[in-house]
Short mmCIF file of C-alpha atoms and ligand atoms in Angstrom, two decimals:
data_model
loop_
_atom_site.label_atom_id
_atom_site.label_comp_id
_atom_site.label_asym_id
_atom_site.label_seq_id
_atom_site.Cartn_x
_atom_site.Cartn_y
_atom_site.Cartn_z
CA MET R 126 -76.12 21.29 196.13
CA GLY R 127 -77.71 18.00 197.27
CA ASN R 128 -79.66 16.88 195.01
CA LYS R 129 -79.07 16.16 191.38
CA MET R 130 -80.57 17.67 188.55
CA SER R 131 -82.03 15.59 185.91
CA PHE R 132 -81.54 16.00 181.96
CA ILE R 133 -84.90 17.86 181.37
CA GLU R 134 -86.16 19.22 184.25
CA SER R 135 -88.57 22.15 185.71
CA ARG R 136 -88.89 22.90 188.99
CA ASN R 137 -91.73 25.34 190.21
CA LEU R 138 -92.36 26.64 186.92
CA VAL R 139 -94.92 29.50 186.59
CA HIS R 140 -95.94 31.03 183.17
CA GLU R 141 -98.38 33.98 183.22
CA TYR R 142 -99.46 35.13 179.72
CA LYS R 143 -100.23 38.52 179.99
CA ARG R 144 -103.03 41.07 178.31
CA HIS R 145 -102.12 45.16 178.55
CA ASP R 146 -104.44 47.66 178.10
CA GLU R 147 -103.38 50.66 175.29
CA ASN R 148 -101.74 52.75 177.83
CA GLY R 149 -99.08 49.41 178.56
CA ASN R 150 -100.82 48.87 181.90
CA ILE R 151 -101.36 45.15 182.94
CA GLU R 152 -105.38 44.05 182.07
CA GLN R 153 -105.56 40.85 182.94
CA VAL R 154 -103.44 37.53 184.00
CA ASN R 155 -103.48 34.43 183.13
CA ARG R 156 -101.61 32.08 185.38
CA ALA R 157 -101.11 28.84 182.01
CA VAL R 158 -98.51 26.41 183.94
CA ASP R 159 -98.74 26.83 188.02
CA ASP R 160 -96.02 25.16 190.53
CA VAL R 161 -95.16 22.45 187.33
CA SER R 162 -91.96 20.92 188.28
CA ILE R 163 -91.19 17.73 186.34
CA SER R 164 -88.00 14.77 186.06
CA VAL R 165 -86.97 13.55 182.71
CA GLU R 166 -84.42 11.27 182.28
CA GLN R 167 -81.93 10.97 179.14
CA GLY R 168 -83.41 8.47 177.33
CA ASP R 169 -87.05 8.27 179.34
CA PHE R 170 -90.10 8.17 177.17
CA VAL R 171 -92.47 10.88 178.83
CA ALA R 172 -95.90 11.77 178.37
CA ILE R 173 -98.34 14.52 179.00
CA LEU R 174 -101.76 14.25 178.69
CA GLY R 175 -104.47 17.05 179.15
CA HIS R 176 -107.53 18.48 178.45
CA ASN R 177 -107.21 21.71 175.44
CA GLY R 178 -106.37 24.56 177.63
CA SER R 179 -104.94 22.81 180.45
CA GLY R 180 -101.39 24.06 179.67
CA LYS R 181 -99.49 21.88 178.05
CA SER R 182 -98.23 23.29 175.01
CA THR R 183 -97.26 26.60 177.28
CA PHE R 184 -95.60 23.76 179.05
CA ALA R 185 -93.50 22.51 176.04
CA LYS R 186 -92.22 26.16 174.67
CA HIS R 187 -90.30 26.74 178.10
CA LEU R 188 -88.60 23.45 177.12
CA ASN R 189 -86.73 24.70 174.40
CA SER R 190 -86.52 28.53 175.52
CA ILE R 191 -89.56 30.03 173.00
CA LEU R 192 -91.22 30.66 176.04
CA LEU R 193 -88.94 32.11 179.83
CA PRO R 194 -89.95 31.30 183.12
CA THR R 195 -92.86 34.21 185.02
CA GLU R 196 -91.44 31.90 188.05
CA GLY R 197 -89.23 28.90 188.62
CA THR R 198 -86.78 27.31 186.96
CA VAL R 199 -86.11 25.05 183.72
CA TRP R 200 -82.98 22.83 182.92
CA VAL R 201 -81.60 21.27 179.64
CA ASN R 202 -78.78 19.03 179.77
CA GLY R 203 -77.70 21.61 182.42
CA MET R 204 -78.46 24.48 180.72
CA GLU R 205 -80.55 27.02 182.21
CA THR R 206 -83.33 28.62 179.99
CA ARG R 207 -83.07 31.66 181.12
CA ASP R 208 -79.49 31.64 179.81
CA GLU R 209 -79.47 33.28 176.40
CA ASP R 210 -75.52 32.35 175.95
CA HIS R 211 -77.55 28.79 176.26
CA LEU R 212 -79.59 29.50 173.61
CA TRP R 213 -78.91 27.63 170.79
CA ASP R 214 -76.79 24.88 172.62
CA ILE R 215 -80.63 24.11 174.44
CA ARG R 216 -82.30 24.37 171.22
CA GLN R 217 -80.12 21.95 169.34
CA THR R 218 -80.41 19.18 172.46
CA ALA R 219 -84.43 19.89 172.57
CA GLY R 220 -85.57 19.82 168.85
CA MET R 221 -89.49 20.45 168.92
CA VAL R 222 -92.49 18.75 166.28
CA PHE R 223 -95.65 20.63 165.93
CA GLN R 224 -99.20 20.01 165.72
CA ASN R 225 -99.55 20.60 161.91
CA PRO R 226 -97.05 19.25 159.54
CA ASP R 227 -97.65 21.79 156.57
CA ASN R 228 -95.98 24.47 159.01
CA GLN R 229 -92.96 22.25 159.04
CA ILE R 230 -92.15 21.52 155.93
CA ILE R 231 -90.66 24.87 153.68
CA ALA R 232 -88.00 23.12 151.01
CA SER R 233 -89.66 21.64 147.87
CA VAL R 234 -87.82 18.46 147.87
CA ILE R 235 -88.02 16.01 150.51
CA GLU R 236 -84.22 15.62 151.62
CA GLU R 237 -83.80 19.29 151.23
CA ASP R 238 -86.06 19.97 153.68
CA VAL R 239 -84.57 17.76 155.48
CA GLY R 240 -81.03 18.84 155.15
CA PHE R 241 -81.74 22.41 156.16
CA GLY R 242 -81.88 22.28 159.69
CA PRO R 243 -78.18 21.29 159.88
CA GLU R 244 -76.98 23.20 156.60
CA ASN R 245 -78.36 26.19 159.35
CA LEU R 246 -76.13 24.45 161.87
CA GLY R 247 -73.17 25.04 159.92
CA VAL R 248 -72.65 21.07 159.36
CA PRO R 249 -70.48 20.37 156.66
CA THR R 250 -72.07 19.92 153.21
CA GLU R 251 -70.61 15.47 153.24
CA GLU R 252 -72.01 14.90 157.05
CA ILE R 253 -75.27 16.90 156.46
CA TRP R 254 -76.01 14.29 153.13
CA HIS R 255 -75.25 11.58 155.51
CA ARG R 256 -77.65 12.30 158.27
CA VAL R 257 -80.20 13.47 155.91
CA GLU R 258 -79.82 9.48 154.51
CA THR R 259 -79.72 7.82 158.41
CA ALA R 260 -82.57 10.49 159.30
CA LEU R 261 -85.00 9.43 156.30
CA LYS R 262 -84.05 5.58 157.39
CA ALA R 263 -84.80 5.95 160.19
CA VAL R 264 -88.17 6.66 159.79
CA GLY R 265 -88.87 4.82 157.38
CA MET R 266 -89.20 7.65 154.65
CA TYR R 267 -85.67 7.27 152.50
CA GLU R 268 -87.16 5.95 149.43
CA TYR R 269 -89.29 9.43 149.07
CA ARG R 270 -85.84 11.57 149.25
CA THR R 271 -86.66 12.64 146.25
CA HIS R 272 -89.98 13.58 145.79
CA SER R 273 -91.98 16.64 146.54
CA PRO R 274 -93.01 16.95 150.12
CA ASN R 275 -96.81 18.24 147.87
CA LYS R 276 -98.54 14.68 147.99
CA LEU R 277 -97.81 12.94 151.00
CA SER R 278 -99.95 12.25 153.33
CA GLY R 279 -100.24 13.28 156.95
CA GLY R 280 -98.53 10.64 158.62
CA GLN R 281 -95.94 11.33 156.08
CA LYS R 282 -95.40 14.66 156.57
CA GLN R 283 -95.18 14.54 160.21
CA ARG R 284 -92.07 11.78 159.91
CA ILE R 285 -90.36 14.22 157.43
CA ALA R 286 -90.87 16.39 159.92
CA ILE R 287 -89.28 14.54 162.56
CA ALA R 288 -86.55 13.32 160.35
CA GLY R 289 -85.09 17.15 160.03
CA ILE R 290 -85.77 17.51 163.84
CA MET R 291 -83.38 13.91 163.62
CA ALA R 292 -80.91 15.83 161.28
CA MET R 293 -79.69 18.38 163.80
CA LYS R 294 -78.77 15.01 166.83
CA PRO R 295 -80.45 16.13 169.11
CA LYS R 296 -80.56 14.07 172.78
CA CYS R 297 -84.60 15.41 172.74
CA ILE R 298 -87.55 15.42 170.77
CA ILE R 299 -90.96 17.15 172.29
CA LEU R 300 -93.72 16.57 170.01
CA ASP R 301 -96.51 18.86 170.70
CA GLU R 302 -99.78 16.55 169.57
CA PRO R 303 -98.20 15.84 166.57
CA THR R 304 -101.17 13.37 165.59
CA ALA R 305 -103.89 15.70 166.05
CA MET R 306 -103.80 16.39 162.68
CA LEU R 307 -103.98 12.95 161.29
CA ASP R 308 -106.01 9.85 160.61
CA PRO R 309 -105.76 7.16 162.60
CA ASN R 310 -103.03 5.49 159.95
CA GLY R 311 -101.34 8.28 160.74
CA ARG R 312 -101.57 8.26 163.98
CA LYS R 313 -100.24 4.57 163.99
CA GLU R 314 -97.07 5.73 161.49
CA VAL R 315 -95.82 8.43 164.06
CA ILE R 316 -96.15 7.32 167.26
CA SER R 317 -94.81 3.80 166.04
CA THR R 318 -91.78 5.80 164.89
CA VAL R 319 -91.80 7.93 168.06
CA ARG R 320 -90.98 4.40 169.93
CA LYS R 321 -88.43 3.13 167.31
CA LEU R 322 -86.04 6.38 168.03
CA ASN R 323 -86.68 6.12 171.32
CA LYS R 324 -85.81 2.17 171.66
CA GLU R 325 -83.39 2.14 169.39
CA GLU R 326 -81.69 5.55 168.88
CA ASN R 327 -81.65 6.58 172.77
CA VAL R 328 -83.09 9.73 171.95
CA THR R 329 -85.77 11.07 174.64
CA ILE R 330 -89.14 11.59 174.07
CA ILE R 331 -91.67 14.22 175.49
CA LEU R 332 -95.15 13.73 174.01
CA ILE R 333 -97.82 15.23 174.17
CA THR R 334 -101.11 14.24 173.42
CA HIS R 335 -104.53 13.74 174.25
CA TYR R 336 -105.12 10.17 172.94
CA MET R 337 -104.64 7.95 175.93
CA ASP R 338 -103.58 4.99 173.49
CA GLU R 339 -100.87 6.30 172.58
CA VAL R 340 -99.32 6.47 176.20
CA ILE R 341 -99.74 2.99 177.11
CA ASN R 342 -95.83 2.68 176.05
CA ALA R 343 -94.41 4.93 177.56
CA ASP R 344 -92.03 5.31 180.76
CA HIS R 345 -93.69 7.99 182.57
CA VAL R 346 -97.08 9.83 182.28
CA TYR R 347 -97.65 13.65 183.71
CA VAL R 348 -101.83 14.78 183.49
CA MET R 349 -102.28 18.44 183.25
CA ASP R 350 -105.24 20.46 184.25
CA HIS R 351 -105.77 24.39 184.87
CA GLY R 352 -101.58 24.41 184.40
CA LYS R 353 -101.20 22.08 186.86
CA VAL R 354 -99.67 18.40 187.14
CA VAL R 355 -102.32 16.80 188.78
CA MET R 356 -101.40 12.90 188.28
CA GLU R 357 -98.21 11.36 187.91
CA GLY R 358 -96.91 7.49 187.29
CA THR R 359 -96.91 5.03 184.99
CA PRO R 360 -99.41 4.29 182.38
CA ARG R 361 -100.82 1.49 184.79
CA THR R 362 -101.03 3.66 187.58
CA ILE R 363 -102.56 6.35 185.91
CA PHE R 364 -105.17 4.21 183.68
CA LYS R 365 -106.54 2.52 187.45
CA GLU R 366 -107.86 6.51 187.72
CA VAL R 367 -110.90 5.90 185.17
CA GLU R 368 -113.08 8.08 187.46
CA THR R 369 -110.35 10.48 188.13
CA LEU R 370 -109.28 10.48 184.76
CA LYS R 371 -113.02 11.48 183.29
CA LYS R 372 -113.16 14.64 185.98
CA TYR R 373 -110.11 15.71 183.96
CA ARG R 374 -111.64 15.43 180.51
CA LEU R 375 -109.78 12.45 179.63
CA ASP R 376 -111.24 8.50 178.64
CA VAL R 377 -109.10 6.01 179.91
CA PRO R 378 -108.46 3.51 176.03
CA GLN R 379 -111.17 1.84 174.91
CA VAL R 380 -109.55 -1.69 175.62
CA THR R 381 -109.21 -0.72 179.02
CA GLU R 382 -112.90 1.02 179.46
CA LEU R 383 -114.28 -1.91 178.58
CA ALA R 384 -112.52 -4.12 181.18
CA TYR R 385 -112.54 -1.30 183.54
CA GLU R 386 -116.91 -1.54 183.01
CA LEU R 387 -116.63 -5.31 182.74
CA ARG R 388 -114.94 -5.65 186.45
CA LYS R 389 -117.24 -3.17 187.31
CA GLN R 390 -120.15 -5.88 186.65
CA GLY R 391 -117.65 -8.81 188.56
CA MET R 392 -116.11 -10.28 186.31
CA LYS R 393 -112.59 -11.19 187.80
CA LEU R 394 -110.86 -8.89 185.61
CA PRO R 395 -107.30 -7.73 186.76
CA GLU R 396 -107.52 -4.13 187.99
CA VAL R 397 -106.08 -2.74 184.34
CA VAL R 398 -105.71 -3.74 181.18
CA LEU R 399 -104.01 -1.54 179.03
CA THR R 400 -104.19 -3.76 175.53
CA LYS R 401 -106.01 -5.98 173.23
CA GLU R 402 -103.62 -9.05 174.26
CA GLU R 403 -103.82 -8.86 177.93
CA LEU R 404 -107.65 -8.83 177.75
CA VAL R 405 -107.78 -11.53 175.71
CA ASN R 406 -105.44 -13.36 177.83
CA ALA R 407 -107.56 -12.51 181.12
CA LEU R 408 -110.43 -13.75 179.73
CA THR R 409 -109.22 -17.21 178.16
CA LYS R 410 -107.97 -17.87 181.74
CA LEU R 411 -111.39 -16.97 183.54
CA GLU R 412 -113.06 -18.96 180.67
CA LYS R 413 -110.94 -21.66 181.74
CA ALA R 414 -111.14 -21.43 185.26
CA GLU R 415 -114.66 -21.76 184.90
CA ASN R 416 -114.39 -25.02 183.31
P1 LIG V 70 -103.07 22.93 175.92
O1 LIG V 70 -101.53 23.00 174.93
O2 LIG V 70 -102.69 22.19 177.15
O3 LIG V 70 -104.49 23.27 174.69
P2 LIG V 70 -102.10 26.09 175.61
O4 LIG V 70 -100.47 26.19 176.75
O5 LIG V 70 -102.20 25.93 174.65
O6 LIG V 70 -102.80 24.52 176.64
O7 LIG V 70 -102.93 27.16 176.99
C1 LIG V 70 -103.04 26.76 178.34
C2 LIG V 70 -103.89 28.62 178.59
O8 LIG V 70 -103.35 29.65 178.05
C3 LIG V 70 -105.58 28.98 177.91
O9 LIG V 70 -105.77 29.21 179.52
C4 LIG V 70 -104.80 29.75 176.51
O10 LIG V 70 -106.15 30.20 176.15
C5 LIG V 70 -103.59 30.50 177.31
N1 LIG V 70 -103.03 30.85 176.21
C6 LIG V 70 -101.98 29.83 175.31
N2 LIG V 70 -101.25 30.77 174.59
C7 LIG V 70 -101.76 32.43 174.62
C8 LIG V 70 -100.95 33.56 174.25
N3 LIG V 70 -100.41 33.48 173.52
N4 LIG V 70 -101.32 34.99 174.98
C9 LIG V 70 -102.57 34.45 175.84
N5 LIG V 70 -102.79 33.53 176.57
C10 LIG V 70 -102.59 32.44 175.78
MG1 LIG V 71 -101.55 22.93 173.20
#
């Protein structure tokens, strides 16, 4: 076959939820994912954006065989998700972190919780402790290892959940709105942890979110609406399209919006501004030019 398969790839993926009546006849069909083709290379940081109900979670659940395609195909590291023989291999390759940290923590001591995944995989005890230590250090929670998870903040709990996935040594972590239930500090902790794992451990990241400021560091962004990919590109090319994003009920980061409004008023600013630093630099340059 001519074209090389990516590390994670969905090709023309369709997912339909079907509702049945009391006689077992299909009463209603909801096409939640509609012809989605996405390629992710190993080590990429990919973000998927979209308003509520756009199909993000349904798509994510295809990446580790929680759901199987109605039509189309998904491959994870060359394994087709429909192939039952590869179920555990796929789940170990692509770990999933969900929205609610409270539903993901099971043990009453943090280090036991993080060790639960590798233990289930049959990893030898010595190796489990080594992995727990490495994972807790990677998310900056090592000093809490003997604590109970109960008193942690939401951000800390989510970092423990990420450590639990890391301890299974996945090549990829999929995070489905991991910051939706967190305060701004918790959100920052989780996003910087995710970036660090990507940069330092070369873990492939697929981050699903509707917070625009969380995707400015992504290599590639997909925007979903009504089950379809409607925009695709780098954060810089995506955030240029302020009006299009609004159509999909998404906001650009505050600083991008501000720069966009100033540019509309006639100020000579760059076409896209993603960070405060960029805006300050651009404004300083303007001022120098005027003097
Ligand atoms: P998002 O994560 O972007 O909010 P979802 O994938 O959760 O979107 O939902 C996409 C569509 O699929 C929505 O219309 C939603 O109501 C529907 N949906 C999600 N889960 C189910 C389910 N288990 N059964 C039936 N419909 C569902
Ligand atoms: Mg969702």
